[in-house]
mmCIF file of C-alpha atoms in Angstrom:
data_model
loop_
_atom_site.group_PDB
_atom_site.id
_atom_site.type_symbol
_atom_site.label_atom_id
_atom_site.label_comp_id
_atom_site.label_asym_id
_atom_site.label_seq_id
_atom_site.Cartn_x
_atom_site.Cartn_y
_atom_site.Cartn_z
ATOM 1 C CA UNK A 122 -32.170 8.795 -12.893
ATOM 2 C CA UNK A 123 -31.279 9.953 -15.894
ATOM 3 C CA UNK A 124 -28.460 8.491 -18.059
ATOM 4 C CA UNK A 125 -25.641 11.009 -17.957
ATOM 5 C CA UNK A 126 -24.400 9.629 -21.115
ATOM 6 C CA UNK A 127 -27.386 9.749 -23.388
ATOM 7 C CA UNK A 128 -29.605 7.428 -23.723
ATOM 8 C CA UNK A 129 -28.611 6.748 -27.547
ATOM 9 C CA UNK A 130 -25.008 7.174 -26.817
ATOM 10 C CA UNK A 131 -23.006 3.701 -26.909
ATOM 11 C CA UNK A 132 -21.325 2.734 -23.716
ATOM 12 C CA UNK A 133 -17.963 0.709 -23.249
ATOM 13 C CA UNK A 134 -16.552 -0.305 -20.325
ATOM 14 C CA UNK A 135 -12.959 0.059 -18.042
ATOM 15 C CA UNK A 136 -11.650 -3.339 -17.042
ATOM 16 C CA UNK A 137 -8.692 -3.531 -14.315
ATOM 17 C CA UNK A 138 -6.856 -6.287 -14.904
ATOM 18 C CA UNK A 139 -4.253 -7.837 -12.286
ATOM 19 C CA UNK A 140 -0.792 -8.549 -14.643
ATOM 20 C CA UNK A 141 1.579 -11.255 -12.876
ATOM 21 C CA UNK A 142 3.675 -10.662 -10.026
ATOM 22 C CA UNK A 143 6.719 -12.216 -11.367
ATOM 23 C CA UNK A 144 5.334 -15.414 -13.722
ATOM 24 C CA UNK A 145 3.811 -14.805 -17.146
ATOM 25 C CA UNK A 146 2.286 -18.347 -16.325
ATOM 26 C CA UNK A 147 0.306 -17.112 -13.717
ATOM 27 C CA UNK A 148 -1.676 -14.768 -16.698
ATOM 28 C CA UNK A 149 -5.342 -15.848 -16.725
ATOM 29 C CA UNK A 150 -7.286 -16.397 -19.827
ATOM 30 C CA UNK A 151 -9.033 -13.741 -19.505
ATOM 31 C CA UNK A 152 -6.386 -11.539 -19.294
ATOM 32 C CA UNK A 153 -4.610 -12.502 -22.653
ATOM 33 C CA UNK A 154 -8.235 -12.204 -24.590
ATOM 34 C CA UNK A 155 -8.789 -8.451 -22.944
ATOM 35 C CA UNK A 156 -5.181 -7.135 -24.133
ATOM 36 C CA UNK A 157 -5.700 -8.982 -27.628
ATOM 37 C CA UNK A 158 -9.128 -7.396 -27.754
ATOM 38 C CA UNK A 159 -9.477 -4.147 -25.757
ATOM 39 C CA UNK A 160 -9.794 -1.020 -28.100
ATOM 40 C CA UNK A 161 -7.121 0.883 -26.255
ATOM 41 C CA UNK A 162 -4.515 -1.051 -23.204
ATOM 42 C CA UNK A 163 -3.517 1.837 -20.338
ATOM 43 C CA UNK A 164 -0.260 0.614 -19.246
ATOM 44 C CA UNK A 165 1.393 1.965 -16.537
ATOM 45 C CA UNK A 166 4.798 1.293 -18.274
ATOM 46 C CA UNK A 167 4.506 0.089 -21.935
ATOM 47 C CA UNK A 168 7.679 -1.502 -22.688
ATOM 48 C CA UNK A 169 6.764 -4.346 -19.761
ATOM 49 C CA UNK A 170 2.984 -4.445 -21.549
ATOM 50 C CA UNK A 171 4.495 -5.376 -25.065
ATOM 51 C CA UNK A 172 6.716 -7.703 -22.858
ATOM 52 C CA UNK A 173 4.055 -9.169 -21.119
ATOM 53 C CA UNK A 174 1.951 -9.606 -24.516
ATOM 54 C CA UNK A 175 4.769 -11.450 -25.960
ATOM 55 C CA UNK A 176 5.944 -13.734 -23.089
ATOM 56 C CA UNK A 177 1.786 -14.570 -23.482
ATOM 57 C CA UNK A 178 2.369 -14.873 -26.874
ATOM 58 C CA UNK A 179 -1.009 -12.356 -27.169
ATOM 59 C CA UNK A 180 -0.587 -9.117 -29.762
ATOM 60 C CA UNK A 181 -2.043 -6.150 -28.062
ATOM 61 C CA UNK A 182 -4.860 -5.545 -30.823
ATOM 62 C CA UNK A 183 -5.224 -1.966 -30.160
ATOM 63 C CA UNK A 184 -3.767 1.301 -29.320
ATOM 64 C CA UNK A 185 -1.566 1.420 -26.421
ATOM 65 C CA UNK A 186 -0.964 4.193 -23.986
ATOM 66 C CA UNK A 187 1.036 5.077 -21.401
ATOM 67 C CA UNK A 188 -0.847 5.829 -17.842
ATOM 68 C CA UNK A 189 1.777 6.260 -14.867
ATOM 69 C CA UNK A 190 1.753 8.792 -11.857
ATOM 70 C CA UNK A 191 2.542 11.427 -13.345
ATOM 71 C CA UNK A 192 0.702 11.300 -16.631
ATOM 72 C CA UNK A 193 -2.662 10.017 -14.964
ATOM 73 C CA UNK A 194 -4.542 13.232 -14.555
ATOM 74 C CA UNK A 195 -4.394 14.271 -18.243
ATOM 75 C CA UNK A 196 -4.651 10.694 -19.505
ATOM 76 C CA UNK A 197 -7.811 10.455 -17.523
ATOM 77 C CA UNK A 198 -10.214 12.702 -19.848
ATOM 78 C CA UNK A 199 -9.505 11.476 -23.034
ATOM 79 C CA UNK A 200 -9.799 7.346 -21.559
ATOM 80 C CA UNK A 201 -13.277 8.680 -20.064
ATOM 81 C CA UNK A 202 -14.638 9.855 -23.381
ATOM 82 C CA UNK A 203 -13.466 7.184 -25.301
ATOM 83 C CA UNK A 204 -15.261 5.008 -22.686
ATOM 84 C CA UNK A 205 -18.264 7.254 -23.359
ATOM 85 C CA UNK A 206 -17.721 6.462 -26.897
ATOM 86 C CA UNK A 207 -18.211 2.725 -26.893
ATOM 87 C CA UNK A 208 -14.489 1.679 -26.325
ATOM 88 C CA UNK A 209 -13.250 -1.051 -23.803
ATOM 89 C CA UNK A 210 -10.207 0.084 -22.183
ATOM 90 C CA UNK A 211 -8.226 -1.941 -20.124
ATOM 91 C CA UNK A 212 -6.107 -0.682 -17.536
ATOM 92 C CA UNK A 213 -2.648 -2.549 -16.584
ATOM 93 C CA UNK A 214 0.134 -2.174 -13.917
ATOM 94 C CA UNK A 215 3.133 -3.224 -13.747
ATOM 95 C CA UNK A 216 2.542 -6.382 -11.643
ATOM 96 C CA UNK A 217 -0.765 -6.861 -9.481
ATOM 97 C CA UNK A 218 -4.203 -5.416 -9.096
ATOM 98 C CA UNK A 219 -4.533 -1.377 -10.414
ATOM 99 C CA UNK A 220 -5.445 1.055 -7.579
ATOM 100 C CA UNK A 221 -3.637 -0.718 -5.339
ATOM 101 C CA UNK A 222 -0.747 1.656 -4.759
ATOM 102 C CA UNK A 223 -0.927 2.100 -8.243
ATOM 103 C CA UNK A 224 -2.656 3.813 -11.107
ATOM 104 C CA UNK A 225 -6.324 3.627 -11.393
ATOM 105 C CA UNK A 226 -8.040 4.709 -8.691
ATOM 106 C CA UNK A 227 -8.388 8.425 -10.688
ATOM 107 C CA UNK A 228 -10.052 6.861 -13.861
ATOM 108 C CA UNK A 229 -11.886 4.506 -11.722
ATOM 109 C CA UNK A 230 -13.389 7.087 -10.097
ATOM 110 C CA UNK A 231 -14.073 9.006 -13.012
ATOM 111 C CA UNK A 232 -16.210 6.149 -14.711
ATOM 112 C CA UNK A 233 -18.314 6.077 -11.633
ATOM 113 C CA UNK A 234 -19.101 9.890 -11.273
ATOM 114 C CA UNK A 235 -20.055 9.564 -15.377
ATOM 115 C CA UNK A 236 -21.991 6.194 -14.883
ATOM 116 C CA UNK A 237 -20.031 3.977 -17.004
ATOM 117 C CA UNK A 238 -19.416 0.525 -15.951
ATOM 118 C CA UNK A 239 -16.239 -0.845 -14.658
ATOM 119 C CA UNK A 240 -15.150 -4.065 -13.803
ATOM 120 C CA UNK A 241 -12.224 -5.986 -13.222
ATOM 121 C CA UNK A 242 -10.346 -9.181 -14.493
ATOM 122 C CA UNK A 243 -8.848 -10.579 -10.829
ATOM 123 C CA UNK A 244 -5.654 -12.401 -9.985
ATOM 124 C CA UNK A 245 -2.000 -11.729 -8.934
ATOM 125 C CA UNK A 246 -1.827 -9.150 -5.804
ATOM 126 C CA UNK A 247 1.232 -8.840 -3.734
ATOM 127 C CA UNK A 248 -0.848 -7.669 -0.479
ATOM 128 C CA UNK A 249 -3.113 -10.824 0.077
ATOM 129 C CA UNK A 250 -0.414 -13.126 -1.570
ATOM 130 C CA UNK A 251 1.833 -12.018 1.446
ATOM 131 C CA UNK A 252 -0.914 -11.889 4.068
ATOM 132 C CA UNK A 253 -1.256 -15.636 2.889
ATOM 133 C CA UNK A 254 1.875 -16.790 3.229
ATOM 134 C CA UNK A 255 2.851 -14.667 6.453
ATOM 135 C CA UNK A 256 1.611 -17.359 8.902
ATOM 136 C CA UNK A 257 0.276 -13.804 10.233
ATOM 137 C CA UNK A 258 -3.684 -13.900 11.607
ATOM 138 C CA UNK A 259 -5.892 -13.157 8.151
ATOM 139 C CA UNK A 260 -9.402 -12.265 9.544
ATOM 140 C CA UNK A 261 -9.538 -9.176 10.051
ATOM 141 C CA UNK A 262 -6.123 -7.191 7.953
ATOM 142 C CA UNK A 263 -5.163 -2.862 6.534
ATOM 143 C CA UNK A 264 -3.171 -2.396 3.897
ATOM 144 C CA UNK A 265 -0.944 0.309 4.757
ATOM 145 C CA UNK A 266 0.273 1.512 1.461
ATOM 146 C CA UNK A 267 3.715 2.161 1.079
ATOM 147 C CA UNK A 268 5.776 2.963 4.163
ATOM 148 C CA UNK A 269 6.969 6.449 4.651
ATOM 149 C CA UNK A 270 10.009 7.939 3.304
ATOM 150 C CA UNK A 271 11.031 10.587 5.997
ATOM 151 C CA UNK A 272 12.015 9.671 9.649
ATOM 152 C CA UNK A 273 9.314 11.769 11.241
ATOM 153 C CA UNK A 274 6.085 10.982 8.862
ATOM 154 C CA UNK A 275 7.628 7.151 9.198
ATOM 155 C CA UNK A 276 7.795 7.532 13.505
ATOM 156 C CA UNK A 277 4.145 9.215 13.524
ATOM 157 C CA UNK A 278 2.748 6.366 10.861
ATOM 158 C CA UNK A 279 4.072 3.458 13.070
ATOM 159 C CA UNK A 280 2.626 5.102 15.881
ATOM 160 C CA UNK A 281 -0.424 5.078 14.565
ATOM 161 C CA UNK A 282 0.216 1.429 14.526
ATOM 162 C CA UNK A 283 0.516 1.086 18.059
ATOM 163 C CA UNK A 284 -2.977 -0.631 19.547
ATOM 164 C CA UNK A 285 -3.827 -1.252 15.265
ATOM 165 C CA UNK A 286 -5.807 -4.829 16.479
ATOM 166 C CA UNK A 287 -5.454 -5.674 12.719
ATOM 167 C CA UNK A 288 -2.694 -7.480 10.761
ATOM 168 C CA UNK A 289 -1.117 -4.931 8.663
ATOM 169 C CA UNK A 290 0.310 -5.092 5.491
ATOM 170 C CA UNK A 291 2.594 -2.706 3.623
ATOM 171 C CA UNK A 292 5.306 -2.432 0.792
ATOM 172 C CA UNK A 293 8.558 -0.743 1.157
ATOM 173 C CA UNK A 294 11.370 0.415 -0.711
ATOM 174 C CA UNK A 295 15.473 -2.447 -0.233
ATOM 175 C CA UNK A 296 16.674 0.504 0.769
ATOM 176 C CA UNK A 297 15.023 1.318 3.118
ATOM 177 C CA UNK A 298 13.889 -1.766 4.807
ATOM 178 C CA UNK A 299 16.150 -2.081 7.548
ATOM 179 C CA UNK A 300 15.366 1.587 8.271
ATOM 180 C CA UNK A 301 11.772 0.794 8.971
ATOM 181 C CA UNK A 302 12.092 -1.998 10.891
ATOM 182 C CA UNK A 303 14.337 -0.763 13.262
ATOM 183 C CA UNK A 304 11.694 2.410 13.732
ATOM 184 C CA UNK A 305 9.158 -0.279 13.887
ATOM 185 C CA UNK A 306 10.844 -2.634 16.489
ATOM 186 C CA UNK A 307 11.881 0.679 18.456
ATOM 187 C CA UNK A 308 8.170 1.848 18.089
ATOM 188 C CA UNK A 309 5.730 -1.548 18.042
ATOM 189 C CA UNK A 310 7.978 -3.270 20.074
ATOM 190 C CA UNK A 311 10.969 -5.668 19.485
ATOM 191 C CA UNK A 312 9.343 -8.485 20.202
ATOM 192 C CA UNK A 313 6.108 -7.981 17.339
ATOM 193 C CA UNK A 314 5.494 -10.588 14.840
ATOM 194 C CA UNK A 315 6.489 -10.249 11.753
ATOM 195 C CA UNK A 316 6.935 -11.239 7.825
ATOM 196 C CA UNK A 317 9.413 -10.047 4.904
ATOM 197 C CA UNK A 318 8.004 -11.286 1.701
ATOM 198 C CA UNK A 319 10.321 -10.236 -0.951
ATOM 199 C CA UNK A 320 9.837 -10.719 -4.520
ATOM 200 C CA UNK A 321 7.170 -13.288 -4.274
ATOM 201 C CA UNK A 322 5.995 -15.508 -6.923
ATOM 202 C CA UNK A 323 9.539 -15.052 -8.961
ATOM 203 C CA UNK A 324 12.469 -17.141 -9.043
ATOM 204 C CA UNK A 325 14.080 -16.340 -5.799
ATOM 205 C CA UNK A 326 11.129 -15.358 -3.805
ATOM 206 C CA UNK A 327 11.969 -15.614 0.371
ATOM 207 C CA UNK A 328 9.796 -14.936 3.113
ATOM 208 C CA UNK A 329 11.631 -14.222 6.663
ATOM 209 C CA UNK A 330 9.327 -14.639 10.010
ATOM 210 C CA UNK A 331 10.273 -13.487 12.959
ATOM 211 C CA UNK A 332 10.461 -10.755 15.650
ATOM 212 C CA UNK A 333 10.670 -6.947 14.293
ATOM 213 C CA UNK A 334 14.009 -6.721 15.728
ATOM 214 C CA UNK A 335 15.194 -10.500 14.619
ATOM 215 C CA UNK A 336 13.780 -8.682 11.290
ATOM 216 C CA UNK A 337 15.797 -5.601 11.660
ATOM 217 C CA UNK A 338 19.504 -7.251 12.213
ATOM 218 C CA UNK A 339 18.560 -9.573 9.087
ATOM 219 C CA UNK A 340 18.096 -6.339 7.088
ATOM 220 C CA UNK A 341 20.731 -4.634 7.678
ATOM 221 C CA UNK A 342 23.099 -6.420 5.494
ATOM 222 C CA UNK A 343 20.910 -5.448 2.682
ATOM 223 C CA UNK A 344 18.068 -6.970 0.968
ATOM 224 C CA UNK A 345 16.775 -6.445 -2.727
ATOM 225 C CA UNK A 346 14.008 -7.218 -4.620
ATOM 226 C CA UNK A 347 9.923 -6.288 -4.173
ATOM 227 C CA UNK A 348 9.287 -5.921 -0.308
ATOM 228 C CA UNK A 349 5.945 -6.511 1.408
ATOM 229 C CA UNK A 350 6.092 -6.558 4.987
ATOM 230 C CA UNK A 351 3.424 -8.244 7.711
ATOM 231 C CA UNK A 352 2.919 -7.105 11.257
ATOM 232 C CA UNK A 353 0.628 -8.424 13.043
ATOM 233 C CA UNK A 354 -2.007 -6.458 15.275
ATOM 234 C CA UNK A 355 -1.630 -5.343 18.876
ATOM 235 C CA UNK A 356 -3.392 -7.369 21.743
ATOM 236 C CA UNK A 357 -5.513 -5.617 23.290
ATOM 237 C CA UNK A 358 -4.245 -3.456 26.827
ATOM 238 C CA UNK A 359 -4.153 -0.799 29.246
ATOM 239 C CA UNK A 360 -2.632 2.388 27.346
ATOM 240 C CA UNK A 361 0.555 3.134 28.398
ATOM 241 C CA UNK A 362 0.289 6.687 29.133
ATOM 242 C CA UNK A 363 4.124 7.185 29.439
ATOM 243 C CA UNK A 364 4.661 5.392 26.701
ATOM 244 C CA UNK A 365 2.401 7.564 24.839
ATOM 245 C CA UNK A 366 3.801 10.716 26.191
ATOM 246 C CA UNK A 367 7.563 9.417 24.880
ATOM 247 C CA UNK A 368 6.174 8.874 21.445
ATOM 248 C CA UNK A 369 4.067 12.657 21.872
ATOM 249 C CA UNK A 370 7.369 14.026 22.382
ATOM 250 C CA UNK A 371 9.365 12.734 19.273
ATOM 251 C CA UNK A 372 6.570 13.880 17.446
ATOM 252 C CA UNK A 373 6.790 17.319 19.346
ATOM 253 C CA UNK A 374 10.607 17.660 18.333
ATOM 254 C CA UNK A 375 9.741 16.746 14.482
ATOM 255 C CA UNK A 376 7.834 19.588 14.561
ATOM 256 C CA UNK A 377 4.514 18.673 15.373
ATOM 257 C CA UNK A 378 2.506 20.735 17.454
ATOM 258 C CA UNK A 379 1.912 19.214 20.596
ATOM 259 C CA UNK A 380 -2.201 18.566 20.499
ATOM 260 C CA UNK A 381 -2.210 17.759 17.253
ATOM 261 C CA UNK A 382 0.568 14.765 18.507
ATOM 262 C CA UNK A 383 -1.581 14.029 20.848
ATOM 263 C CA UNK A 384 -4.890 13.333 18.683
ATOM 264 C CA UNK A 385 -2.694 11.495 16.373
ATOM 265 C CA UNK A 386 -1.661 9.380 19.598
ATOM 266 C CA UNK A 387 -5.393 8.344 20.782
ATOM 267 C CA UNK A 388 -5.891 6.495 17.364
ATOM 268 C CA UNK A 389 -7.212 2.568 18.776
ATOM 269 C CA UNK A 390 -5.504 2.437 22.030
ATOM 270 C CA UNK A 391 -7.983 3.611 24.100
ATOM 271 C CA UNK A 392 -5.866 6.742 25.443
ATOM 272 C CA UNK A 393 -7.390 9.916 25.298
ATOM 273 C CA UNK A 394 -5.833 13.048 23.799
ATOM 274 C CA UNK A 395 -6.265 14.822 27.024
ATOM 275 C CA UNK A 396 -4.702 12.213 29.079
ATOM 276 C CA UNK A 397 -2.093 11.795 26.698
ATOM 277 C CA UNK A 398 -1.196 15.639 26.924
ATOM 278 C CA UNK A 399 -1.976 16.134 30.708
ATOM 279 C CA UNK A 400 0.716 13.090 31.197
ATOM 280 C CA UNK A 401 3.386 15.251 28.742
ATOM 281 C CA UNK A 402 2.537 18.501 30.815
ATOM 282 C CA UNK A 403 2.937 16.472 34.287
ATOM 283 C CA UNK A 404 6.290 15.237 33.213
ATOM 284 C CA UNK A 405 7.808 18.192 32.147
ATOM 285 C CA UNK A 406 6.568 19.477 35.313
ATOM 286 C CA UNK A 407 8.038 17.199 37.124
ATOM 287 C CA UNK A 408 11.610 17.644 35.044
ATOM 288 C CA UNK A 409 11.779 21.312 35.960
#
């Protein structure tokens, strides 16, 4: 294959790096040479980067840039070519491992589809930190992103999460904590495992076990700080068709079209979408 590059072209190199959680100390070495020697540091927020630099006590040795949501697409070009060029660019967050619910996965992909290497300097990430500490099984684990905003598209996600075999791990907003566990105790089932991990590795980092709906009365008095939350997987069962046809119906009255609830509804709990809508159709039957 030919290099898409040129072969006489120099080459540099994107490096992730994972910035601490909450501790400067927590830094690796390798971190404080790559922001004193990178050509150009993409910071997702670059008032915390010169912050970071200096609690390191580390000057950031070359040009600094700004690369957040909204600026990523037309940041990404310009990082590529200088890439192309022969620079190393390192890409920072504001705490934990780029891409992961945060910027980078667009210039990551970038570099691959142009064949120029990227690697990453590991440490501090908020999703296996809490899957750690959750006391919550760790074979076999999703990460869930962020939980959704909106009643509905937060009812339908959890849903999802039904027969999900798999611990799963997700961050969510204070605000809306108590919000989501309610849905999820209402949803999962009150009495579901569970794990608040909230601002972990800092000064007043908690973690709160318990049942979703222990969970959900703790919440509601209000909680603040950086919130990832643990559930652990289903065990395995008979579907519940009636269940199922409940949940099919709150998804029918958030607008959702009734077979496309019911596909959603089959996802790893053995049901199938045409029991799952032959149940819904039998019961309002039966209501008439």
């Amino acid at each position: 294959m030919s290099d898409p590059i040129g072969p006489d072209r120099p080459v540099g190199r994107l490096i992730l790096a994972a910035t601490p959680m909450g501790r400067s100390d927590d830094a690796s070495p390798r971190l404080r040479a790559a922001l004193r020697d990178a050509d150009v540091v993409a910071a997702e927020d670059t008032r915390r980067a010169r912050a970071l630099a200096a609690s390191l006590d580390v000057e950031i040795g070359g040009r600094l840039v700004s690369y957040y949501d909204q600026v990523e697409a037309a940041r990404t070009p310009a990082l590529v070519e200088a890439i192309a060029g022969g620079a190393t660019v390192v890409l920072i967050t504001d705490a934990g491992m780029p891409s992961v619910s945060d910027p980078g996965y667009r210039i990551t992909v970038a570099c691959a589809d142009a064949g120029l290497p990227v690697t990453a300097l590991p440490g501090p990430s908020a999703v296996t930190t809490a899957l750690a500490v959750s006391a919550m099984p760790s074979e076999r684990f999703c990460f869930e992103g962020f939980a959704p905003r909106k009643a509905g598209a937060r009812a339908a996600w959890l849903t999802a999460l039904i027969e999900e075999p798999r611990t799963a791990v997700f961050f969510d907003s204070p605000h809306r904590l108590a919000e989501t566990l309610s849905a999820a105790a209402e949803i999962l089932g009150a009495d579901r495992r569970a794990a608040v991990c909230r601002e972990l590795t800092k000064t007043y980092e908690e973690v709160r076990r318990g049942t979703l709906d222990e969970l959900a009365r703790w919440a509601a008095d209000g909680v603040k700080g950086e919130i990832t939350v643990v559930i652990a997987g289903a065990v395995a069962g008979e579907p519940d068709l009636d269940e199922l046809a409940d949940r099919a119906e709150e998804l029918v009255a958030d607008g959702m079209g009734l077979k496309e609830a019911c596909a959603q509804l089959t996802r790893g709990n053995g049901a199938s979408r045409r029991e799952i809508y032959q149940r819904v159709l039998d019961r309002r039957r039966d209501q008439r």
